[in-house]
XYZ file of C-alpha atoms in Angstrom:
715
model
C -0.050 0.281 -0.292
C 1.191 3.677 -0.371
C 1.411 5.993 1.924
C 1.488 9.040 -0.440
C -1.550 11.050 -1.202
C -4.007 9.388 -3.981
C -3.549 10.608 -7.468
C -5.747 11.511 -10.044
C -6.354 8.576 -12.254
C -5.066 10.722 -15.081
C -2.612 13.208 -14.627
C -0.774 16.089 -16.563
C 1.865 14.861 -19.327
C 5.507 15.508 -18.011
C 9.140 14.428 -18.864
C 10.653 11.241 -16.747
C 14.053 10.063 -17.302
C 14.422 6.840 -18.654
C 17.871 5.682 -19.034
C 21.599 7.022 -18.935
C 24.263 6.049 -21.083
C 28.403 6.783 -20.477
C 29.538 7.922 -23.326
C 32.747 5.622 -22.905
C 30.823 2.501 -23.457
C 31.158 3.441 -27.085
C 34.668 2.740 -26.790
C 36.719 2.233 -23.535
C 36.430 3.109 -19.989
C 40.189 4.561 -20.241
C 39.265 7.081 -22.714
C 38.523 10.864 -22.380
C 35.426 11.646 -24.068
C 32.697 14.455 -24.369
C 29.476 14.057 -26.037
C 28.501 17.696 -26.664
C 25.585 18.371 -29.506
C 23.568 15.650 -31.034
C 21.207 15.064 -33.487
C 18.122 12.306 -34.339
C 17.272 10.166 -37.566
C 13.767 10.994 -38.790
C 12.157 7.749 -37.014
C 14.187 8.630 -33.484
C 15.859 5.438 -33.676
C 19.373 6.330 -34.360
C 21.465 9.571 -32.089
C 24.661 10.779 -33.734
C 26.737 12.917 -31.351
C 29.970 14.681 -31.718
C 32.870 13.740 -29.114
C 35.680 16.406 -29.842
C 38.286 15.617 -27.466
C 38.379 11.763 -29.127
C 38.142 13.327 -32.501
C 35.239 11.428 -33.766
C 31.436 11.193 -33.745
C 29.461 8.394 -32.160
C 26.248 6.396 -32.799
C 23.636 5.335 -30.421
C 20.307 3.015 -30.843
C 17.203 4.554 -28.971
C 14.316 2.214 -28.247
C 11.583 2.897 -25.914
C 14.215 5.308 -24.483
C 16.621 2.739 -23.953
C 20.211 3.893 -25.084
C 22.854 1.219 -26.539
C 26.014 2.292 -27.883
C 26.515 1.538 -31.745
C 29.999 2.373 -32.703
C 32.044 5.448 -33.478
C 33.477 7.065 -36.666
C 36.863 9.046 -36.626
C 36.855 12.511 -38.077
C 39.894 14.730 -39.094
C 39.865 17.137 -36.194
C 37.309 18.188 -33.248
C 33.381 18.232 -34.229
C 31.454 20.895 -33.062
C 28.099 20.452 -34.025
C 25.936 17.915 -35.734
C 22.293 17.837 -37.948
C 20.784 15.393 -40.144
C 18.924 15.183 -43.070
C 17.401 12.241 -44.392
C 19.986 9.741 -44.240
C 22.991 11.880 -43.824
C 24.697 13.406 -41.466
C 26.335 16.944 -41.547
C 29.403 17.529 -38.981
C 31.035 20.509 -38.985
C 34.813 20.160 -37.823
C 37.131 22.273 -36.665
C 40.552 21.724 -38.204
C 42.168 24.861 -37.143
C 45.869 24.837 -36.184
C 45.918 28.263 -34.440
C 43.826 30.948 -33.458
C 45.103 33.187 -36.111
C 44.728 30.710 -38.953
C 41.263 29.280 -38.104
C 40.140 26.233 -40.573
C 37.332 23.687 -40.647
C 35.397 21.458 -42.909
C 31.865 20.233 -43.313
C 31.818 16.278 -43.468
C 28.657 14.847 -44.938
C 28.331 11.232 -43.657
C 26.197 8.467 -45.108
C 24.163 6.938 -42.205
C 23.766 3.452 -43.758
C 27.249 2.934 -44.609
C 28.875 5.085 -41.745
C 31.151 6.426 -44.312
C 32.347 10.243 -45.385
C 30.845 10.492 -48.420
C 31.700 14.502 -49.379
C 33.812 17.187 -47.678
C 33.834 20.798 -47.966
C 35.851 23.448 -46.877
C 34.638 26.018 -44.999
C 37.369 28.632 -44.375
C 37.300 29.130 -40.569
C 36.630 27.389 -37.226
C 32.735 26.362 -37.048
C 30.857 26.118 -34.341
C 26.893 25.341 -34.590
C 25.076 23.792 -37.704
C 21.293 23.727 -38.250
C 19.291 22.433 -41.377
C 16.137 23.865 -42.598
C 12.919 21.845 -42.107
C 12.304 21.549 -45.924
C 16.075 20.199 -46.519
C 16.963 22.787 -48.858
C 19.797 24.404 -46.681
C 22.113 24.315 -43.774
C 23.398 27.017 -41.723
C 26.564 26.996 -40.145
C 28.211 29.391 -37.296
C 31.431 30.358 -38.272
C 32.982 31.763 -35.346
C 36.810 32.068 -35.203
C 36.960 32.088 -31.567
C 39.175 34.580 -29.691
C 42.264 33.589 -28.083
C 41.604 34.169 -23.907
C 45.016 34.560 -23.754
C 45.871 37.314 -25.534
C 45.158 40.767 -23.946
C 42.831 38.891 -21.266
C 40.581 37.808 -24.365
C 39.844 41.259 -25.403
C 37.990 41.431 -28.586
C 38.421 42.544 -31.595
C 40.721 39.663 -32.522
C 41.264 38.927 -36.410
C 39.912 36.806 -38.049
C 35.951 37.612 -38.314
C 33.544 35.146 -37.937
C 30.778 34.677 -40.410
C 27.814 32.475 -41.504
C 28.113 29.997 -44.052
C 24.924 29.008 -45.982
C 24.833 25.204 -47.706
C 22.446 24.656 -50.533
C 21.574 20.889 -50.099
C 20.817 20.676 -53.711
C 22.049 17.317 -55.555
C 24.582 15.187 -54.898
C 26.387 16.436 -51.338
C 29.389 16.301 -53.743
C 28.222 19.106 -55.444
C 26.729 21.209 -52.690
C 27.471 24.842 -52.608
C 28.810 26.921 -50.038
C 27.608 30.872 -49.672
C 29.163 33.324 -47.336
C 27.569 35.956 -45.438
C 29.364 38.651 -43.446
C 28.369 39.954 -40.512
C 31.002 42.907 -39.568
C 29.702 45.904 -38.992
C 26.467 45.496 -37.080
C 27.349 44.691 -33.687
C 27.752 47.702 -31.033
C 30.595 45.401 -29.494
C 33.446 44.740 -31.400
C 31.929 45.308 -34.988
C 35.193 44.224 -37.141
C 35.251 41.199 -35.152
C 31.823 39.088 -34.950
C 31.949 35.634 -33.249
C 29.051 33.816 -34.155
C 28.051 31.108 -31.839
C 24.717 29.622 -32.462
C 22.309 29.267 -35.521
C 18.730 28.121 -35.543
C 16.411 28.038 -38.733
C 12.258 29.148 -38.858
C 9.682 27.724 -40.626
C 10.168 30.821 -43.106
C 13.960 29.481 -43.768
C 15.310 32.845 -41.578
C 18.275 32.025 -39.698
C 18.813 33.520 -36.223
C 22.242 33.908 -35.560
C 23.917 34.565 -32.089
C 26.708 36.792 -31.656
C 27.826 35.994 -28.239
C 30.910 38.038 -27.469
C 29.704 40.684 -29.598
C 25.838 40.249 -27.590
C 24.138 40.313 -30.710
C 21.567 38.627 -32.700
C 21.088 38.479 -36.575
C 18.296 37.580 -38.889
C 19.746 36.367 -41.839
C 17.273 35.078 -44.990
C 19.047 31.957 -46.589
C 17.627 32.210 -50.003
C 18.915 35.268 -50.766
C 21.779 35.673 -48.059
C 20.861 38.777 -47.076
C 20.622 40.226 -43.155
C 17.072 41.061 -43.105
C 17.536 42.491 -39.673
C 19.889 42.324 -36.621
C 19.525 43.709 -33.276
C 21.352 44.247 -29.278
C 20.763 40.764 -26.914
C 20.648 43.987 -24.647
C 20.936 44.155 -20.595
C 19.022 42.266 -17.584
C 18.450 43.681 -14.288
C 18.041 40.610 -12.023
C 16.818 40.442 -8.466
C 16.900 38.445 -5.642
C 20.067 36.199 -6.953
C 22.792 34.835 -5.126
C 26.206 36.387 -5.983
C 28.676 35.381 -2.959
C 30.694 32.074 -3.210
C 30.467 31.809 0.489
C 28.926 28.416 1.272
C 25.524 29.967 1.996
C 22.688 30.113 -0.528
C 21.271 33.848 -0.201
C 19.340 35.021 -2.793
C 19.231 38.420 -1.963
C 21.345 40.438 -4.153
C 20.842 42.253 -7.932
C 22.784 42.044 -10.832
C 22.754 44.068 -14.268
C 24.628 42.122 -17.004
C 24.812 41.810 -20.679
C 22.794 38.897 -21.721
C 25.414 37.552 -24.348
C 23.507 34.332 -25.673
C 24.504 31.289 -26.571
C 22.016 29.182 -28.070
C 18.914 30.182 -29.877
C 15.539 28.650 -31.103
C 12.433 29.812 -32.692
C 9.367 29.421 -30.653
C 7.455 30.475 -33.394
C 8.089 31.993 -37.063
C 8.169 35.602 -35.405
C 9.298 34.825 -32.149
C 12.747 33.548 -30.712
C 14.343 32.570 -27.631
C 18.113 32.763 -26.055
C 19.896 31.103 -23.482
C 21.781 34.071 -21.874
C 24.836 32.230 -20.774
C 27.744 35.158 -21.140
C 31.186 34.547 -22.346
C 32.983 37.683 -22.601
C 31.757 40.418 -19.774
C 28.367 39.317 -19.464
C 25.818 36.455 -18.289
C 22.333 37.382 -17.125
C 20.988 33.867 -15.536
C 18.130 34.194 -17.684
C 16.508 33.060 -20.978
C 14.799 35.157 -23.216
C 11.749 35.527 -25.141
C 12.470 38.511 -28.436
C 10.052 39.369 -31.149
C 12.281 38.724 -33.937
C 11.025 41.671 -36.097
C 11.548 44.451 -33.723
C 14.022 43.099 -31.180
C 12.048 43.943 -28.184
C 12.038 41.627 -25.282
C 8.801 39.951 -24.862
C 9.613 37.895 -21.903
C 12.342 37.367 -19.573
C 12.815 34.292 -17.072
C 14.350 36.738 -14.229
C 15.820 34.815 -11.721
C 13.460 31.612 -12.218
C 16.224 29.564 -13.182
C 18.317 30.071 -9.868
C 15.387 29.728 -7.688
C 14.367 26.512 -9.734
C 17.725 25.150 -8.625
C 17.674 26.578 -5.303
C 14.130 24.928 -4.942
C 15.269 21.276 -6.305
C 18.626 21.601 -3.852
C 20.771 21.474 -6.868
C 21.708 25.361 -6.976
C 25.554 25.688 -7.410
C 26.771 28.193 -4.845
C 30.377 27.946 -6.072
C 29.339 29.589 -9.170
C 27.182 32.270 -7.439
C 30.195 34.882 -7.979
C 30.132 33.654 -11.546
C 26.965 33.780 -13.693
C 25.238 31.196 -11.369
C 23.111 28.339 -13.051
C 24.584 29.663 -16.389
C 21.903 28.749 -19.087
C 23.316 27.613 -21.779
C 21.333 25.293 -24.290
C 17.974 26.122 -25.749
C 15.869 23.899 -27.955
C 12.080 23.906 -28.912
C 9.779 21.470 -30.326
C 6.035 20.446 -30.375
C 4.969 17.365 -28.869
C 1.503 15.984 -29.181
C -0.587 19.337 -28.623
C 1.961 21.185 -26.888
C 4.963 23.370 -27.751
C 8.096 23.008 -25.282
C 10.943 25.107 -24.618
C 14.102 23.419 -23.244
C 16.706 25.606 -21.112
C 19.916 23.937 -19.997
C 21.546 25.081 -17.059
C 25.148 23.934 -17.357
C 26.568 24.399 -14.087
C 23.312 23.300 -12.370
C 23.118 20.235 -14.148
C 19.463 20.802 -15.153
C 17.037 21.100 -17.920
C 14.002 23.450 -17.160
C 10.721 22.836 -19.393
C 8.437 25.228 -20.159
C 5.016 25.394 -21.786
C 5.289 27.979 -24.754
C 2.091 27.349 -26.260
C 2.099 31.224 -26.012
C 5.184 32.114 -27.140
C 5.484 35.389 -25.021
C 4.543 33.860 -22.067
C 6.054 30.833 -21.219
C 4.976 28.564 -18.186
C 7.604 26.670 -16.303
C 6.112 22.638 -16.226
C 9.486 21.038 -14.539
C 13.357 20.586 -14.013
C 15.119 17.864 -15.210
C 18.316 16.430 -13.604
C 21.244 15.586 -16.015
C 24.648 14.574 -16.181
C 27.241 17.181 -15.592
C 27.488 19.789 -17.591
C 24.300 19.416 -20.031
C 25.548 20.683 -23.280
C 22.967 19.338 -26.292
C 19.648 19.166 -26.070
C 17.814 17.229 -28.673
C 13.884 16.496 -28.438
C 12.622 13.669 -30.615
C 9.153 14.511 -31.057
C 8.887 11.364 -33.381
C 8.719 8.836 -30.218
C 8.046 11.722 -27.583
C 11.619 11.617 -26.155
C 14.573 14.365 -25.083
C 18.237 13.220 -25.029
C 20.284 15.275 -23.142
C 24.276 15.527 -24.177
C 26.164 16.231 -20.611
C 29.820 16.698 -21.862
C 32.218 16.766 -18.433
C 33.924 13.739 -18.426
C 36.711 12.942 -15.130
C 37.094 9.612 -14.391
C 39.274 9.982 -11.409
C 35.857 11.695 -9.876
C 33.652 9.130 -11.030
C 31.880 11.785 -13.535
C 31.571 10.536 -17.396
C 30.293 12.203 -20.108
C 26.720 10.713 -20.679
C 23.669 10.733 -22.982
C 20.373 10.828 -20.737
C 16.637 10.176 -22.257
C 13.357 11.694 -20.967
C 10.391 10.408 -22.087
C 6.707 12.032 -21.828
C 4.141 10.111 -19.408
C 0.910 10.203 -17.677
C 2.072 8.396 -14.536
C 0.910 10.579 -11.639
C 4.285 11.913 -9.863
C 2.981 10.418 -6.643
C 3.415 6.834 -7.949
C 6.900 7.415 -10.102
C 8.159 8.750 -6.633
C 6.840 5.628 -4.996
C 8.784 3.471 -7.183
C 12.041 5.939 -6.893
C 10.914 6.477 -10.711
C 10.391 10.589 -10.473
C 12.112 13.540 -10.250
C 12.626 15.981 -8.388
C 12.181 13.529 -5.368
C 13.077 16.525 -2.547
C 12.126 19.733 -2.943
C 11.778 22.985 -0.854
C 9.618 26.067 -0.496
C 12.652 28.658 -1.599
C 15.014 26.975 1.218
C 18.152 26.157 -0.183
C 19.358 22.921 0.601
C 21.718 20.109 -0.449
C 24.684 18.037 0.720
C 22.154 15.891 2.778
C 24.598 14.118 4.498
C 22.511 12.324 7.303
C 18.684 11.466 8.264
C 17.115 10.567 11.645
C 13.565 9.828 12.175
C 11.773 12.282 14.936
C 10.578 10.183 17.926
C 6.626 9.967 17.965
C 6.502 11.435 14.373
C 5.308 9.396 11.683
C 5.709 11.782 8.680
C 8.629 13.902 9.168
C 12.259 13.547 9.578
C 15.763 15.785 10.267
C 18.564 15.878 7.989
C 21.849 17.890 8.254
C 24.090 19.619 5.771
C 27.921 18.854 5.677
C 30.550 21.336 5.460
C 29.786 22.427 1.574
C 27.694 25.073 3.023
C 28.016 27.092 6.225
C 26.834 27.155 8.841
C 25.441 23.814 9.748
C 21.504 23.589 9.339
C 19.043 21.016 10.723
C 16.584 20.923 7.875
C 12.861 19.319 8.868
C 11.956 16.995 5.323
C 7.952 16.108 5.056
C 8.177 12.337 3.364
C 4.531 12.217 3.192
C 4.867 14.900 0.512
C 5.489 13.800 -2.949
C 8.008 15.284 -3.649
C 9.498 15.090 -0.570
C 9.770 18.297 0.946
C 12.037 20.465 3.318
C 9.855 22.436 5.222
C 11.812 24.072 7.973
C 15.523 24.870 8.639
C 17.075 25.095 12.123
C 20.586 27.056 11.928
C 23.231 25.586 14.247
C 24.828 28.401 17.088
C 27.609 28.200 19.079
C 27.815 30.889 22.034
C 25.106 32.474 20.257
C 26.900 32.602 16.735
C 26.301 30.404 13.776
C 28.498 27.779 13.671
C 29.619 25.363 10.505
C 30.920 21.821 11.554
C 31.175 18.764 8.739
C 27.480 17.288 9.935
C 28.056 14.045 8.511
C 25.230 12.589 10.889
C 22.220 13.490 12.994
C 19.868 11.745 15.787
C 16.837 13.414 17.009
C 16.605 12.358 20.715
C 13.318 11.278 22.243
C 13.294 14.062 24.765
C 14.254 16.968 22.541
C 16.971 18.196 21.076
C 19.730 16.055 18.780
C 23.193 14.432 18.786
C 25.339 15.491 15.561
C 28.268 13.656 14.455
C 30.919 16.069 13.263
C 33.489 14.449 11.073
C 37.233 15.163 11.356
C 40.137 15.706 9.174
C 42.593 13.171 10.542
C 44.760 16.499 11.058
C 43.804 19.452 12.546
C 39.673 19.293 13.155
C 38.544 16.681 15.359
C 36.063 14.153 15.373
C 33.137 15.447 17.493
C 30.128 14.107 19.149
C 27.719 17.788 19.582
C 24.695 17.523 21.651
C 22.457 20.161 20.460
C 19.338 22.119 22.314
C 15.932 21.498 20.563
C 16.684 25.246 19.475
C 20.193 24.205 17.557
C 22.441 25.764 20.378
C 25.386 23.509 21.116
C 24.848 22.009 24.380
C 28.483 20.272 24.467
C 31.064 18.976 22.426
C 32.229 15.428 23.286
C 35.846 14.386 21.501
C 36.782 10.988 21.471
C 39.091 9.741 24.184
C 42.928 10.618 23.048
C 44.418 7.329 22.512
C 41.600 6.878 19.903
C 41.741 10.104 18.385
C 45.322 9.750 17.528
C 44.775 7.271 15.237
C 42.258 9.169 12.977
C 42.457 9.598 9.644
C 40.355 11.741 7.098
C 37.648 8.995 7.096
C 35.735 9.723 10.138
C 32.371 10.053 11.680
C 29.824 9.184 9.163
C 26.769 8.823 11.085
C 25.025 8.877 14.608
C 21.835 7.403 16.154
C 20.724 6.471 19.922
C 18.898 3.752 21.713
C 17.533 3.766 24.884
C 16.055 7.024 26.886
C 16.771 8.954 29.729
C 19.392 7.647 31.923
C 19.472 4.714 29.466
C 20.473 6.512 26.299
C 23.166 5.683 24.361
C 24.655 6.867 21.636
C 26.158 5.251 18.751
C 28.437 6.420 15.840
C 29.640 4.872 12.645
C 33.198 5.179 11.530
C 33.675 5.610 7.937
C 36.629 3.772 7.025
C 39.511 1.815 9.179
C 41.772 4.203 11.235
C 45.640 3.704 11.663
C 45.189 1.082 14.461
C 42.680 -1.108 12.327
C 43.260 -4.277 10.943
C 42.271 -4.209 7.176
C 38.803 -4.529 6.514
C 37.467 -3.646 9.763
C 36.039 -0.271 10.597
C 34.643 0.856 14.001
C 31.427 1.347 15.582
C 31.536 3.652 18.393
C 28.998 3.982 21.454
C 28.938 6.811 23.857
C 26.880 6.655 26.992
C 25.793 10.726 28.047
C 25.064 9.472 31.849
C 28.378 8.141 32.277
C 30.531 9.950 29.742
C 32.332 6.671 28.730
C 33.195 5.260 25.289
C 33.261 2.004 23.965
C 34.051 0.140 20.688
C 33.033 -2.321 18.274
C 34.619 -3.589 15.031
C 32.502 -3.632 11.906
C 33.658 -5.881 8.975
C 33.506 -4.167 5.395
C 32.563 -5.578 2.079
C 35.207 -6.121 -0.164
C 36.168 -3.013 -1.836
C 36.060 -2.700 -6.002
C 38.905 -2.396 -8.108
C 40.399 1.217 -7.756
C 37.791 2.088 -5.214
C 37.215 1.639 -1.342
C 34.081 0.616 0.793
C 33.144 2.419 3.968
C 29.935 3.241 6.535
C 28.125 6.189 5.724
C 25.233 6.074 7.950
C 23.854 4.469 11.146
C 20.281 4.261 12.215
C 18.463 2.373 15.142
C 15.546 0.099 14.015
C 15.141 -0.313 17.712
C 16.968 -0.676 20.852
C 18.265 -4.316 19.931
C 18.873 -3.572 16.078
C 20.964 -1.044 14.257
C 20.746 -0.655 10.540
C 24.239 0.338 8.921
C 24.609 1.804 5.380
C 27.560 0.935 3.665
C 28.479 1.877 0.369
C 31.678 2.036 -2.326
C 33.050 5.260 -3.448
C 31.460 4.737 -7.137
C 29.543 6.042 -9.340
C 27.569 4.779 -12.521
C 28.670 1.771 -14.076
C 31.439 1.234 -11.719
C 29.011 1.048 -8.684
C 28.609 -2.344 -6.775
C 28.098 -1.950 -3.046
C 25.158 0.414 -1.544
C 23.592 -1.849 1.142
C 21.846 -1.645 4.526
C 22.809 -4.325 6.813
C 21.430 -5.128 9.978
C 23.408 -5.361 13.076
C 22.344 -6.860 16.248
C 23.687 -5.331 19.303
C 21.542 -7.110 22.110
C 24.487 -9.488 22.751
C 27.089 -7.107 21.442
C 29.465 -5.857 24.202
C 31.712 -2.838 22.763
C 34.947 -2.489 24.991
C 36.809 0.442 25.889
C 39.596 2.407 24.032
C 42.974 0.529 23.927
C 41.120 -3.191 24.257
C 40.611 -5.494 21.620
C 37.416 -4.950 19.895
C 34.486 -7.559 19.162
C 33.815 -7.859 15.571
C 30.276 -7.361 14.846
C 27.717 -9.702 12.507
C 25.648 -8.285 9.994
C 23.105 -9.527 7.689
C 21.510 -7.922 4.725
C 18.757 -5.682 4.976
C 18.308 -3.677 1.979
C 20.232 -3.579 -1.340
C 19.870 0.293 -2.757
C 21.049 -0.389 -6.132
C 17.608 -1.279 -7.734
C 16.236 1.923 -5.916
C 19.445 4.368 -7.405
C 18.677 3.206 -10.843
C 15.280 3.196 -10.934
C 14.869 6.624 -11.993
C 17.427 6.248 -15.354
C 19.898 8.137 -13.570
C 23.813 7.111 -13.593
C 24.400 5.364 -9.777
C 25.001 7.998 -7.266
C 27.858 7.111 -5.060
C 27.011 8.960 -2.106
C 24.079 7.448 -0.428
C 24.649 9.085 2.954
C 21.339 9.542 4.613
C 19.018 6.471 6.277
C 16.161 7.090 8.898
C 13.111 4.864 10.073
C 9.985 6.711 10.238
C 7.122 6.255 12.324
C 6.170 3.963 15.490
C 5.310 0.598 16.004
C 6.274 -2.781 14.636
C 6.300 -2.027 10.697
C 7.482 1.377 9.822
C 8.974 3.036 6.804
C 12.341 3.131 5.540
C 14.046 6.400 3.816
C 17.186 7.684 2.606
C 18.888 10.454 0.535
C 22.040 11.227 -1.477
C 24.504 13.618 -0.809
C 24.903 15.644 -3.913
C 28.084 17.192 -2.733
C 27.023 20.676 -3.242
C 26.815 20.266 -7.199
C 30.621 20.406 -6.711
C 32.206 17.940 -9.361
C 29.449 15.951 -9.062
C 25.966 15.354 -10.933
C 24.577 17.303 -8.028
C 20.887 16.127 -7.999
C 19.327 15.881 -4.501
C 17.674 12.149 -4.033
C 15.358 11.294 -1.374
C 14.906 7.234 -1.343
C 11.513 5.561 -0.622
C 12.781 2.025 0.807
C 9.576 0.643 1.374
C 8.385 -1.010 5.061
C 10.478 -2.198 7.479
C 9.884 -4.589 10.704
């Protein structure tokens, strides 16, 4: 039975993630790859993507949202963009040897034979490509990008960029190319236009963004004439966060040039831009322009930042540098509705808008993606959206990926109960993330508390409504010491039966000690309890990772989990520590870890009491995606366990598998997250609910998705 509110039999359509494919699966795990721009065949069954660092394009099969690697094709340079007409893929390739002598080619690839059937010299360094709906023309932005190491990247820098029009008439070898100059139209560096992105409407007009020039040009493809151009202008945006200080504080105002990257037509007379900024601007917005007048008819203002904040995916580390950084934009009609998709490069989100009325976009949802969403590919033929995420850092467990999303009418409450929906946790405006510990609240069948770790400061205790769909952060409590906000590396939280909390603060094995911190119901520090000196001296950088309590009153005992082996521990054995508040005594037991995967480690990330005789211990490896193996909850019987004082041999606990979390973590089509760090038992009585949370690392070198897991009943 579901504990969520009943859902209506018929729900509005929304997009739901189906699958994520690591791009290295088309080659090998040891290669550096980056899927950037993708295109699909008319039937939506084949996706072609650019892989610039590997100097190739990749092929992927797409069936019912499932992505399957299907080979690669080497190209003579760095592919920058791709589009498809019929059974031909047009690939723009950068072959430049220097910034001052840019060059590139347009390759025509036969998709049936997987072979290059034509090549055309572009006379410069290409960026974006788009093909007209009637298949008569292609437009290519020839950027001839600036060298950011020369004069601090100041423009102008010769040579100037331009637009290339390709007449797709006859055999590919006979196609003709026409150059359209764009000098003299922008207010910023008019001698050095730097075209970034192109989009063609149904009237065969191409919109071209000149990003560094903060300008937009409209070109008629038949004649090659510039029929209109205008400045993208500036935007003043209120209630944004402009300080990289570990606090999500959207209380400032910015005024910045838009400097749009991607452009897309909402209809034949209205176009939208993703206002990333690359030179001196970046307004954190996406904007809708009347193409004839150049007037702004809609600006998103602070909405994209606010969406990321509410979804627990705001990148505070980018607050002083363009925030969520909207970069990608795509528009398509699915069924009876037209949608705009806005990619937020630094928040790893795609915002979905209903643009049935292009002058009044309506926010629908935000989709979590891989790291650095670059390419947005709507495929109306199959009701699918494919997102290319370019960031690839194998040492950090981050791999470039393609993710697929499909329209569904499954009620969100049903999807969330199955761990298939996203977002799975939101707030009403409270900034959150880095949820590193959870605790049930004695006597409360609805709420849990969570604690934030060192990604944010000061430390906060958050109240999360687990019966809301999605789970909802309802309240926050700032931890204070001597009346002032204080920051710990909070890795565990336990709500006490008599009120107040115990906080597990992780040390660094050097200057910062591992501390058990007693908090009052108002969040004030009552005392800090250090480990015995002899034990503390053996600590490493992997310290306290969870805290829970058994008993009550004078019989209360506090249990803490140590993540990995310390200096005095035998390999494969970490520690469960027990503190008795009434006596101040510490005692310890050894916990046997699962075997570590190749190149990784396994440790504890949470501990929670099921009852006064049983602990639940969350054990995980440090691997993401395809490499993840161990994300498990074990039962530990403490009824007959007698922990021993420091300096004496520790008894070894026995454990019994209670849950394998990999199915729940993979149910929503995402790459498996590494840091499952919160676990809580909710309710009272013999049968209760088990919930979990993923620590998103504050969106720092991580996918950044805040995930709340519903793990079913437990007794």
